[in-house]
GROMACS .gro file of C-alpha atoms in nm:
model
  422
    1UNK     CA    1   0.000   0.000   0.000
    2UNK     CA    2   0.151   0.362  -0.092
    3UNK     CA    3   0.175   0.577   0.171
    4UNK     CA    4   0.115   0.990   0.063
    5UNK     CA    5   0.332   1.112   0.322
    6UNK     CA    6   0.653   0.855   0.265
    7UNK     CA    7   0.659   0.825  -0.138
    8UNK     CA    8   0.997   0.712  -0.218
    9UNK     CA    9   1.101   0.569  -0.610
   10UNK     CA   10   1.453   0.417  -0.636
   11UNK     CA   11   1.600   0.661  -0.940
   12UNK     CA   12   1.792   0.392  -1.090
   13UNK     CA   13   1.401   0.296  -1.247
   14UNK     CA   14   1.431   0.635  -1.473
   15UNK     CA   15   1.527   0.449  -1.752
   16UNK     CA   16   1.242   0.125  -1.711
   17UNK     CA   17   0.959   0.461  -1.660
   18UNK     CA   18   1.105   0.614  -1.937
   19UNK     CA   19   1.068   0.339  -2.165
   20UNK     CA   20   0.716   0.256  -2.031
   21UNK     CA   21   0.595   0.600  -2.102
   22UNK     CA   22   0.735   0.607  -2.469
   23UNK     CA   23   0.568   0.265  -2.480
   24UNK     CA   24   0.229   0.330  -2.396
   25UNK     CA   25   0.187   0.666  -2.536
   26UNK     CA   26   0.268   0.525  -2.853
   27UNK     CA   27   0.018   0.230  -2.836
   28UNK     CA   28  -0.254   0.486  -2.697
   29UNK     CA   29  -0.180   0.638  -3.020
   30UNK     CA   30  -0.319   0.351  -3.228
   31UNK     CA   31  -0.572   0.164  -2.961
   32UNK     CA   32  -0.974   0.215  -3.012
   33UNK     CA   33  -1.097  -0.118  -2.755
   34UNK     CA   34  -1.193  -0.023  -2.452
   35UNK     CA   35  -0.929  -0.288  -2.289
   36UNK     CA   36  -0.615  -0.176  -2.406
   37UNK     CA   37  -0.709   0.194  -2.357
   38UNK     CA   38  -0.743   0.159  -2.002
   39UNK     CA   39  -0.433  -0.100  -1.962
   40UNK     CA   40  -0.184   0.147  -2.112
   41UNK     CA   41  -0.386   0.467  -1.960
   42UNK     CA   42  -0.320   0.316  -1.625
   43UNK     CA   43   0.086   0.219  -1.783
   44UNK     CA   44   0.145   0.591  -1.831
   45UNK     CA   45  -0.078   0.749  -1.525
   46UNK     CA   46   0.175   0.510  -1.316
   47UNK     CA   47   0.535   0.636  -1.508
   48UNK     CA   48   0.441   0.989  -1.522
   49UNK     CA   49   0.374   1.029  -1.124
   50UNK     CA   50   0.649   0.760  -1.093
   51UNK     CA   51   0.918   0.991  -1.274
   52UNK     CA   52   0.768   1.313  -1.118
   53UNK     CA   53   0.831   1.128  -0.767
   54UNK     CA   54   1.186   1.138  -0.840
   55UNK     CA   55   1.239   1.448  -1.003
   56UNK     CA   56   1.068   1.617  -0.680
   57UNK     CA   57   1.302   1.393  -0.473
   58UNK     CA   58   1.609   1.478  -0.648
   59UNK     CA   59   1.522   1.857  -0.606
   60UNK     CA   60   1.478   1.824  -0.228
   61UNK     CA   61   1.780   1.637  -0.217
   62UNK     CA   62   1.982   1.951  -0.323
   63UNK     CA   63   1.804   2.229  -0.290
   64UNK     CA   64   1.857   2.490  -0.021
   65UNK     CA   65   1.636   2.799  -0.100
   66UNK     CA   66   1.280   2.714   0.045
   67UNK     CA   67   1.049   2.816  -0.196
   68UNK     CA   68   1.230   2.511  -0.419
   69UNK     CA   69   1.199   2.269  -0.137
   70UNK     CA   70   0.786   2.378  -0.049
   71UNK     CA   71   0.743   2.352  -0.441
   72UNK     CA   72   0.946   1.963  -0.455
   73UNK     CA   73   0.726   1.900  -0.148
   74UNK     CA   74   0.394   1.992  -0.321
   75UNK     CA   75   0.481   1.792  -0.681
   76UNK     CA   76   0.591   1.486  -0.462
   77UNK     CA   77   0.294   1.442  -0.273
   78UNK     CA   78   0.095   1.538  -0.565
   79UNK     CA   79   0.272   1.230  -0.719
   80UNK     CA   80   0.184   1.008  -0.399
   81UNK     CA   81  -0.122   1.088  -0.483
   82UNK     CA   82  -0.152   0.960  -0.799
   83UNK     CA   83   0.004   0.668  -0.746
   84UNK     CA   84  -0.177   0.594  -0.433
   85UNK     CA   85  -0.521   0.666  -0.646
   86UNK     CA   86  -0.405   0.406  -0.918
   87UNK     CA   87  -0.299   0.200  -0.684
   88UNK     CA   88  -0.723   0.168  -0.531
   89UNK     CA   89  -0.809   0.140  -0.895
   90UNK     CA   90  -0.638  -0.185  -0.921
   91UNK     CA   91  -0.740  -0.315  -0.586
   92UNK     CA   92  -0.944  -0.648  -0.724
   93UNK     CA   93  -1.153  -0.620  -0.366
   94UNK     CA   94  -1.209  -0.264  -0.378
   95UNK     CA   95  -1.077  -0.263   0.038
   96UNK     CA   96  -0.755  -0.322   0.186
   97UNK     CA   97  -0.764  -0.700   0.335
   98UNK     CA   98  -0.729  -0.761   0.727
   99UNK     CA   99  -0.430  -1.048   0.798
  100UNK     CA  100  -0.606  -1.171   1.129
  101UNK     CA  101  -0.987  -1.308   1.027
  102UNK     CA  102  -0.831  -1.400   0.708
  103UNK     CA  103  -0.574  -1.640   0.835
  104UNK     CA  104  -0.790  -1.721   1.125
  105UNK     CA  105  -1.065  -1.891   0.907
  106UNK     CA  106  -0.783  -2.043   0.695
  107UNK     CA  107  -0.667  -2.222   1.031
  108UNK     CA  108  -1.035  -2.315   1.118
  109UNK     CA  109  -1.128  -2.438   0.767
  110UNK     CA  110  -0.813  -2.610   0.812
  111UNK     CA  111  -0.907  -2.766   1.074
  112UNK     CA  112  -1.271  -2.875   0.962
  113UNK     CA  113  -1.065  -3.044   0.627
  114UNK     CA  114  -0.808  -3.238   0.829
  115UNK     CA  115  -1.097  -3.346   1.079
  116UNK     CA  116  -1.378  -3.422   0.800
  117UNK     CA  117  -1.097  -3.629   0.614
  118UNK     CA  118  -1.035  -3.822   0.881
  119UNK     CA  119  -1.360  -3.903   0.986
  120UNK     CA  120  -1.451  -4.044   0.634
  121UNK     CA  121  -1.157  -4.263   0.646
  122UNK     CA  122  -1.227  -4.383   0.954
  123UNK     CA  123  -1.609  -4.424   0.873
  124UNK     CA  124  -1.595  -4.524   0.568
  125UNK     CA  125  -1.907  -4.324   0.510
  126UNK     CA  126  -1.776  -4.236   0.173
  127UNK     CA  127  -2.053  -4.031   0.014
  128UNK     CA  128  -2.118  -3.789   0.281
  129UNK     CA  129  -1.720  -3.764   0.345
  130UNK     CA  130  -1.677  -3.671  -0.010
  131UNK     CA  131  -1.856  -3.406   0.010
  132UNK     CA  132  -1.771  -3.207   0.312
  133UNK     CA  133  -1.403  -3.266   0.244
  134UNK     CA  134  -1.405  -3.082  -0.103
  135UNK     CA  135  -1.669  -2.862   0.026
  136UNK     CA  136  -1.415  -2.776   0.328
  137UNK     CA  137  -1.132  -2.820   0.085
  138UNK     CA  138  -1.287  -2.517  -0.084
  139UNK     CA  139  -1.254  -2.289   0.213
  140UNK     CA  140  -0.964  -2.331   0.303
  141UNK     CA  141  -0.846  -2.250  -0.014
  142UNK     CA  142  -1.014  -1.944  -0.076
  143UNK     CA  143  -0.967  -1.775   0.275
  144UNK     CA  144  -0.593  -1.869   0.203
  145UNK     CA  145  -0.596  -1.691  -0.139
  146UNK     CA  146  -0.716  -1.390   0.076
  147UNK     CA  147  -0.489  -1.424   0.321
  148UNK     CA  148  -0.200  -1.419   0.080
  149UNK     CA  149  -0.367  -1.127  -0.084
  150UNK     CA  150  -0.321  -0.903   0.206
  151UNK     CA  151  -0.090  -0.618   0.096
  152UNK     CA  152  -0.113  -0.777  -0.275
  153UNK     CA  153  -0.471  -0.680  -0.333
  154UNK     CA  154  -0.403  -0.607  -0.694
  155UNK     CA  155  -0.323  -0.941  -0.801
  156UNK     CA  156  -0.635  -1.085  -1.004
  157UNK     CA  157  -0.516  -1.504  -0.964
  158UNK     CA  158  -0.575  -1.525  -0.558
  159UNK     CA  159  -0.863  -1.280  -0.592
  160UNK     CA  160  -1.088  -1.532  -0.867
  161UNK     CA  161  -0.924  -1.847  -0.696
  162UNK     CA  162  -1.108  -1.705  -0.369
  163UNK     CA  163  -1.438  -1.580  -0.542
  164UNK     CA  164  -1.473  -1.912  -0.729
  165UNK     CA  165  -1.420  -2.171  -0.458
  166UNK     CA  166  -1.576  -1.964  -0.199
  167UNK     CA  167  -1.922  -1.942  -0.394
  168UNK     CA  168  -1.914  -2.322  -0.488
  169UNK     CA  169  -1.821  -2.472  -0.144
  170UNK     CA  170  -2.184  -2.447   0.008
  171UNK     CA  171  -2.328  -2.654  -0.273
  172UNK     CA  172  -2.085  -2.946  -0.171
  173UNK     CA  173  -2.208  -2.926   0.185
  174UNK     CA  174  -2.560  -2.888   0.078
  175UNK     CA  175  -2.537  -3.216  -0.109
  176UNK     CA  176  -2.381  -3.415   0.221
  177UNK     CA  177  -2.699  -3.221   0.409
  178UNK     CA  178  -2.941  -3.399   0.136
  179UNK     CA  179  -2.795  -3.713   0.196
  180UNK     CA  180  -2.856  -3.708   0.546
  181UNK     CA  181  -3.216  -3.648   0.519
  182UNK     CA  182  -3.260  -3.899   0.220
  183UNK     CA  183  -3.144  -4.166   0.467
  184UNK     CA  184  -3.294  -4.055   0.784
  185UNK     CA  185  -3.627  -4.144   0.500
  186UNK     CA  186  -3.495  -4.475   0.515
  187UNK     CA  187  -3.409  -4.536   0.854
  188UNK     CA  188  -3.801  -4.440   0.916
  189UNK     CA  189  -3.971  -4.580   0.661
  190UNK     CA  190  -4.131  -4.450   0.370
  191UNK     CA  191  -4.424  -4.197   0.428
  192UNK     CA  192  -4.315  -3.953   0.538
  193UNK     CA  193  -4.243  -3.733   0.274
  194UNK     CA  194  -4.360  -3.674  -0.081
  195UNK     CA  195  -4.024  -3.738  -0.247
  196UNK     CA  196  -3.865  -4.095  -0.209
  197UNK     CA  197  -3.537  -4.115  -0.056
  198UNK     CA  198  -3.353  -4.116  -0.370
  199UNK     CA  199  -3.480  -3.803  -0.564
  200UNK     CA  200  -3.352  -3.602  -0.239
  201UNK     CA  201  -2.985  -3.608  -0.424
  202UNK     CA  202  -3.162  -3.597  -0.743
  203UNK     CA  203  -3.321  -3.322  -0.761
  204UNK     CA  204  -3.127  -3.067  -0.514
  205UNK     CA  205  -2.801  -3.148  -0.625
  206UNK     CA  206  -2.954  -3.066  -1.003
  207UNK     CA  207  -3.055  -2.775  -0.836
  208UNK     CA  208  -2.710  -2.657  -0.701
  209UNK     CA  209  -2.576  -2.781  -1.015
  210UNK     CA  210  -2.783  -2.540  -1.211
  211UNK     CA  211  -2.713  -2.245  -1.019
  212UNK     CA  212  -2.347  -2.333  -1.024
  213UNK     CA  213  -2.301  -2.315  -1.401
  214UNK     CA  214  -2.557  -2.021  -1.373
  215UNK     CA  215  -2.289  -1.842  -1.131
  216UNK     CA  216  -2.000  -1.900  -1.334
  217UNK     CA  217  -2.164  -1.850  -1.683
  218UNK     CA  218  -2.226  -1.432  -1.511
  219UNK     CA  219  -1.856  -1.486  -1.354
  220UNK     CA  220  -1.718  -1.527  -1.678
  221UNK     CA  221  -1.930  -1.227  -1.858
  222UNK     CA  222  -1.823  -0.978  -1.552
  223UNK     CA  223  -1.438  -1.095  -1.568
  224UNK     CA  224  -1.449  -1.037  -1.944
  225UNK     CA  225  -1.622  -0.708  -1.867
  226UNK     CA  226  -1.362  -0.640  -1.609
  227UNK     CA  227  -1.051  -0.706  -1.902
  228UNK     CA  228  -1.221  -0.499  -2.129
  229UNK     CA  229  -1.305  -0.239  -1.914
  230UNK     CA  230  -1.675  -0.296  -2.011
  231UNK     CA  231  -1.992  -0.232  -1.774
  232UNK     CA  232  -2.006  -0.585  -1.593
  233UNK     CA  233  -2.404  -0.537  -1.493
  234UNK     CA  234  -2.462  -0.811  -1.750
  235UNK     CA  235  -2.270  -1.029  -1.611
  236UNK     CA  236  -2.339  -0.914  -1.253
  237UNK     CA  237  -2.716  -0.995  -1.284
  238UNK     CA  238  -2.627  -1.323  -1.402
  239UNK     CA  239  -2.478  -1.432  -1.085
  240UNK     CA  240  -2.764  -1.285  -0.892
  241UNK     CA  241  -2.985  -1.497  -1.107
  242UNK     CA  242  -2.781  -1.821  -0.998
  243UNK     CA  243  -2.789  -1.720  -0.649
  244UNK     CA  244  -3.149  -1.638  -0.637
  245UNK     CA  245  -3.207  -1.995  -0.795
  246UNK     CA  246  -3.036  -2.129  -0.530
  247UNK     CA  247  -3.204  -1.942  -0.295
  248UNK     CA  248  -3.551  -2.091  -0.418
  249UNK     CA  249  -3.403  -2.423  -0.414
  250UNK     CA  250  -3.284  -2.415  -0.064
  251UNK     CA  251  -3.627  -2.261  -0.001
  252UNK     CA  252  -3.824  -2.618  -0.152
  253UNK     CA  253  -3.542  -2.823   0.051
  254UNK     CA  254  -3.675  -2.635   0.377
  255UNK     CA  255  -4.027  -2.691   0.273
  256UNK     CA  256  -3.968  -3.100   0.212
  257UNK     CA  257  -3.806  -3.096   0.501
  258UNK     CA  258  -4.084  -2.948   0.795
  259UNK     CA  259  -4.285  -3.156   0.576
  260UNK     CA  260  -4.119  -3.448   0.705
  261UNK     CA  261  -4.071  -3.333   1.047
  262UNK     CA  262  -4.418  -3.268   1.089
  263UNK     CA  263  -4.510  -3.666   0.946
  264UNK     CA  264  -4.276  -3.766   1.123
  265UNK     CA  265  -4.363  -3.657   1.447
  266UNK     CA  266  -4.753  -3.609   1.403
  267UNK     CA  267  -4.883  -3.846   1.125
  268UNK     CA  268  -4.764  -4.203   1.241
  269UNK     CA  269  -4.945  -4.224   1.615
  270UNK     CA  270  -5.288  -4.114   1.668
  271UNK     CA  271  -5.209  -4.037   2.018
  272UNK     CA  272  -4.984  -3.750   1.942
  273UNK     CA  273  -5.159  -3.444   1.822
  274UNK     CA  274  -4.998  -3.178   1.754
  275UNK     CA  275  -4.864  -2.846   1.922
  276UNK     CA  276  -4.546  -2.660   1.965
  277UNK     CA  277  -4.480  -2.753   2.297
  278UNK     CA  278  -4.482  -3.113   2.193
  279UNK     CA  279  -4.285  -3.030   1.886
  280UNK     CA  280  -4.011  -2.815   2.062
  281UNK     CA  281  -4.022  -3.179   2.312
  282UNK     CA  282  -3.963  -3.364   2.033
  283UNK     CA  283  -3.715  -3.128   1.809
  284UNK     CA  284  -3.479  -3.044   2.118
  285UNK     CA  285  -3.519  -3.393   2.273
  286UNK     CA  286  -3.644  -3.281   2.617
  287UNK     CA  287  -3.770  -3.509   2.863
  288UNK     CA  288  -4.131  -3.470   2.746
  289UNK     CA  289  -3.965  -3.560   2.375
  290UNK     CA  290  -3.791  -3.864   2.503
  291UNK     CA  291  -4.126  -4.008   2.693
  292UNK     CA  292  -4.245  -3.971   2.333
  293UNK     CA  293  -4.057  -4.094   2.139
  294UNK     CA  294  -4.121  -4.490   2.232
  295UNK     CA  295  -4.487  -4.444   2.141
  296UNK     CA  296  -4.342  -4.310   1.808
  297UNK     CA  297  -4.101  -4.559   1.719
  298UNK     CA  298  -4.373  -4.836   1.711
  299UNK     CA  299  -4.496  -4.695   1.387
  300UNK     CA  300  -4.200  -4.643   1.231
  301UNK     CA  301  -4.033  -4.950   1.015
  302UNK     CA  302  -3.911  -5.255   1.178
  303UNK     CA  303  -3.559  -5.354   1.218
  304UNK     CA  304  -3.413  -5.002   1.241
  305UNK     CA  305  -3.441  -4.989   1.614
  306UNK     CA  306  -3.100  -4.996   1.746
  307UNK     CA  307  -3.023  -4.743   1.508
  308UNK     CA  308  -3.289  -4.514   1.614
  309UNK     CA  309  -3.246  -4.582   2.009
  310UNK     CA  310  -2.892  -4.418   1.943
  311UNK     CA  311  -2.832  -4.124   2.150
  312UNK     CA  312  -2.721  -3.916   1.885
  313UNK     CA  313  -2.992  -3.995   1.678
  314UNK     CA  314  -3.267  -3.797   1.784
  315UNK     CA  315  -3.064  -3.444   1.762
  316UNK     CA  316  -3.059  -3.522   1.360
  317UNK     CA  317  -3.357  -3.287   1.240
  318UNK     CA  318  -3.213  -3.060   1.502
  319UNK     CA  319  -2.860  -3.089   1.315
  320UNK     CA  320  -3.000  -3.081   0.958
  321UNK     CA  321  -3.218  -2.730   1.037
  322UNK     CA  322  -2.930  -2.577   1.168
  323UNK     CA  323  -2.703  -2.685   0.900
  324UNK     CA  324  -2.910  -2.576   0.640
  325UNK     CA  325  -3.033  -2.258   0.796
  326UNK     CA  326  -2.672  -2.113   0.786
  327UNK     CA  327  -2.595  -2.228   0.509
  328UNK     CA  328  -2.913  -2.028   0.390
  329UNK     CA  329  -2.792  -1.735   0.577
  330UNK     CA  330  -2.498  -1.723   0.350
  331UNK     CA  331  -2.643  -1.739   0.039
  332UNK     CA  332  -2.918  -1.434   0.142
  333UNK     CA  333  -2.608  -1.299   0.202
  334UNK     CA  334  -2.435  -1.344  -0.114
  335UNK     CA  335  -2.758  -1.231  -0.300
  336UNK     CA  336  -2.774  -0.892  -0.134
  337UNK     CA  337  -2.392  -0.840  -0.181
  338UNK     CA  338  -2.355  -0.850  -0.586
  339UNK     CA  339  -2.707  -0.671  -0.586
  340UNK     CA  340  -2.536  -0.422  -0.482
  341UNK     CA  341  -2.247  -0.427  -0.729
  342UNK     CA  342  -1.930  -0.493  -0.719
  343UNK     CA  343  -1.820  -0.147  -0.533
  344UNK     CA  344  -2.099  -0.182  -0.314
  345UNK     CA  345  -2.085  -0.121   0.059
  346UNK     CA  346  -2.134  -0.456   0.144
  347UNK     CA  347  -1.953  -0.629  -0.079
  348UNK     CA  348  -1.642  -0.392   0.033
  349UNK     CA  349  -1.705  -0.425   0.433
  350UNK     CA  350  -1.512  -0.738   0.442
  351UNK     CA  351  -1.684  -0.787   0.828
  352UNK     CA  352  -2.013  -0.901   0.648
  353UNK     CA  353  -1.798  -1.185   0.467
  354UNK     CA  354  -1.637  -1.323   0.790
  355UNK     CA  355  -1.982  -1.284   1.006
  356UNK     CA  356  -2.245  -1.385   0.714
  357UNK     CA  357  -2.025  -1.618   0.460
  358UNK     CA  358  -1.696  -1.764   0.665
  359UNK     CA  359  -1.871  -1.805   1.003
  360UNK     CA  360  -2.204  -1.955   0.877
  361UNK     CA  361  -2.060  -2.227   0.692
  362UNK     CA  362  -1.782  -2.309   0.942
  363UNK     CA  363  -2.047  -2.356   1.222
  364UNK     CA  364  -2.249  -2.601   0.931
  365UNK     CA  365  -1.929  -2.741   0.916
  366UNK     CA  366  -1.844  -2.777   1.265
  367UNK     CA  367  -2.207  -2.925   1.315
  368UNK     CA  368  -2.185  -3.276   1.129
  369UNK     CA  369  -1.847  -3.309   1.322
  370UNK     CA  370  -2.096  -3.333   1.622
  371UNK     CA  371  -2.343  -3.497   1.417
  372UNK     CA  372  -2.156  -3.727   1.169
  373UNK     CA  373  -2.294  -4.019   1.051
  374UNK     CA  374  -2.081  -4.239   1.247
  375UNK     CA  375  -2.187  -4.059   1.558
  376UNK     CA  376  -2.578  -4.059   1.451
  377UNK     CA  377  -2.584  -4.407   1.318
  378UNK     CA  378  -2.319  -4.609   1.414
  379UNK     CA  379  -2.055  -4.799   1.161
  380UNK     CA  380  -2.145  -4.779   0.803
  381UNK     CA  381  -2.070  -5.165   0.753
  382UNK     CA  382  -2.382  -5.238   1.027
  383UNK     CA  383  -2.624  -4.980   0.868
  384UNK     CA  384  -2.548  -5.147   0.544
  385UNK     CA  385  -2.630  -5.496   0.667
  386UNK     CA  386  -2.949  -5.385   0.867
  387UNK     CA  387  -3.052  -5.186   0.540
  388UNK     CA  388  -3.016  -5.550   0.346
  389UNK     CA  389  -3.201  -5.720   0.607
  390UNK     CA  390  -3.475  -5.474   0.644
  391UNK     CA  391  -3.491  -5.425   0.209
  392UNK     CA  392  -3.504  -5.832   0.218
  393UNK     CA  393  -3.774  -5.866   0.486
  394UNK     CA  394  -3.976  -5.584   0.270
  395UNK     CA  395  -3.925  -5.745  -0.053
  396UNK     CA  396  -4.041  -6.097   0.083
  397UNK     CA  397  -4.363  -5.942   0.262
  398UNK     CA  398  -4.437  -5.761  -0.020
  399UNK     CA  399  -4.438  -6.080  -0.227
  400UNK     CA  400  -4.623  -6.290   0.042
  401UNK     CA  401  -4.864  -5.998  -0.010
  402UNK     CA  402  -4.869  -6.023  -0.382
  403UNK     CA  403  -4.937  -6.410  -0.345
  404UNK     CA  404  -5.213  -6.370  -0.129
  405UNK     CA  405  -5.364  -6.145  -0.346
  406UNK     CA  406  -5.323  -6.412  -0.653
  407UNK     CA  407  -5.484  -6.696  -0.441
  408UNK     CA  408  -5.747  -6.474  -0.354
  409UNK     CA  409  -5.811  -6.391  -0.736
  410UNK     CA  410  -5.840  -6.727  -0.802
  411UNK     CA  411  -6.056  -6.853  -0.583
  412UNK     CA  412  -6.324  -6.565  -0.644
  413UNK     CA  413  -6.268  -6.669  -0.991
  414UNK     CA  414  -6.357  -6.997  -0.905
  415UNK     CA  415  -6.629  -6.978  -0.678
  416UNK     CA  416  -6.780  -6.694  -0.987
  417UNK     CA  417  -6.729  -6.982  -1.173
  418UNK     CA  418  -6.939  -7.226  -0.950
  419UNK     CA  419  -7.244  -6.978  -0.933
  420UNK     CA  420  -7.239  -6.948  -1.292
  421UNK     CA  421  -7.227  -7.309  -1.338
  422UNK     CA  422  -7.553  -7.345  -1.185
   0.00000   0.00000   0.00000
């Protein structure tokens, strides 16, 4: 960062300025795109106040009467000035970057990765693992880009490496969040919700999928903009059209999912009405949810038992809301930051990131450490064999069914027969 009150340009660069300014002033000459006009306008802003830095330097060097030195004094910070106003121009963040919540999130991200890795490999839950490593992965990277950026604002590779991975990462942790809820479908039987376990991935991943390529098709028009010194509004509204998407996608998740909490809880016993005391028992696990929750379990489907009497277990609506509403919080977030453009207040009050972006999905993060799959249902191998039982014991019950429906058929097709015999 240039300082205005200690400007000071080593003179052995007269001859590199000199050259730049002969350079630029001739292509300025010749240029007519937007791009190169500003590139070389910004070439000989910077050698002009660069070489007037050290003229005015060289003057108060030797000068004695003071009406020199007060005029050297007023053309050098005149120069600072200039080079301190170029110097915001090509600031990719449009604010100078703070070291401290920058590398602290790049420590706690770190963190999240090395513990989210491990826990997969240990678990073996390989799916869900996947996903909040890369997702993870993602955040670390991008709060390090900004960390290294500190002081180096200018430089455009750390500033799209953070922008990039820090936008995608919450649709990797979004589809680990799906996953959970697709299962916890499973572990209750179906009923309880109007999609089957399956289309959870299906369809919200699509979703986040959609508004990803959305986000980086406006990414791409606003960075060209950017090199070409175009208007990037085009491009701009484009990424608030992917986040909005989003948005309404997370909004349907939400919906799909109360919808299942409230079957869950209030469709499968006749016994249990509802009201929010009883659903605040049930959501929190209190001690009126957990005198409950036997009477519920008897309508759920057999043979998933020990995996629901699992301490853990009833905390994972609990776990999934919470998750989800933060990461929800960040993308409102996101939305009302590039509605405001890119020189916006929020988007240059780097506080809103670290309080409405980095600390939301660190706490999702930090949640299904608490809540991983492992710790909610127990060792993947197990689940897997209970699921193979319980799918078996389905299948044959559902074929038992099917064959007492067939007998049936047949002998009201006989006895039809006998009456029309006679």
């Amino acid at each position: 960062m240039i300082s205005v009150n200690s400007t000071s340009i080593n003179p052995t660069h007269v001859t590199g300025l000199l050259h730049t300014l002969s350079s630029a002033s001739s292509i300025l000459a010749t240029a007519h795109k937007n791009g190169p006009v500003y590139t070389y306008s910004q070439y000989l802003r910077g050698a002009s106040a660069s070489l007037n830095a050290i003229s005015a330097e060289s003057v108060l060097a030797t000068a004695t009467a003071s009406s020199a030195k007060a005029s050297a004094s007023a053309a050098l910070r005149s120069a600072a000035l200039d080079l301190a106003g170029l110097e915001w121009e090509q600031n990719q963040y449009t604010e100078w970057l703070t070291l401290w919540p920058n590398a602290l999130f790049t420590g706690v991200f770190g963190f999240l990765l090395v513990f989210h890795f491990g826990l997969t490999i240990f678990s073996r839950y390989w799916y869900f693992g996947t996903t909040f490593v890369i997702g993870t992965g993602l955040c670390f990277g991008g709060y390090l880009a900004r960390s290294l950026s500190v002081n180096h604002e200018s430089e455009q590779n750390p500033f799209l490496v953070q922008i990039i991975v820090l936008t995608i990462a919450p649709a990797f942790l979004m589809a680990g969040v799906y996953y959970i809820l697709g299962k916890m479908l499973v572990l209750h039987g179906p009923g309880y919700s109007t999609l089957r376990p399956k289309w959870f991935s299906y369809i919200f991943v699509s979703c986040d999928l959609i508004s990803l390529i959305v986000q980086a098709v406006g990414g791409a028009m606003a960075a060209d903009a950017v090199s070409q010194a175009d208007d990037t509004a085009p491009g701009t509204h484009v990424m608030v059209a992917g986040i909005a998407f989003q948005v309404v996608s997370m909004s349907f998740f939400l919906l799909v999912f109360f919808e299942f909490v409230f079957k869950l809880y209030f469709r499968c016993s006749p016994d249990i009405r509802f009201s929010f005391g009883t659903l605040i028992g049930l959501f929190f696990d209190t001690k009126r949810g957990r005198q409950l929750r036997p009477e519920l379990d008897a309508h759920y489907i057999r043979g998933f038992e020990s995996v629901r009497q699992r301490q853990a277990f009833s905390y994972v609506p609990l776990a999934v809301f919470a998750s989800t509403v933060c990461i929800y919080i960040r993308c409102i977030y996101r939305l009302v930051e590039l509605a405001g453009g890119w020189r916006g207040y929020v988007i240059t009050h780097e506080a809103f990131l670290m309080s409405l972006d980095a600390l939301q999905v660190a706490f999702s993060c930090f949640i299904f450490i608490l809540f991983h799959p492992y710790v909610m249902w127990g060792p993947r191998s197990q689940l897997h064999a209970l699921q193979k039982e319980v799918s078996e014991s389905e299948k044959y019950k559902e074929e038992a069914v099917n064959g007492d429906l067939e007998e049936g058929d047949g002998v009201e097709s006989t006895i039809s027969g006998g009456s029309s015999w006679h």
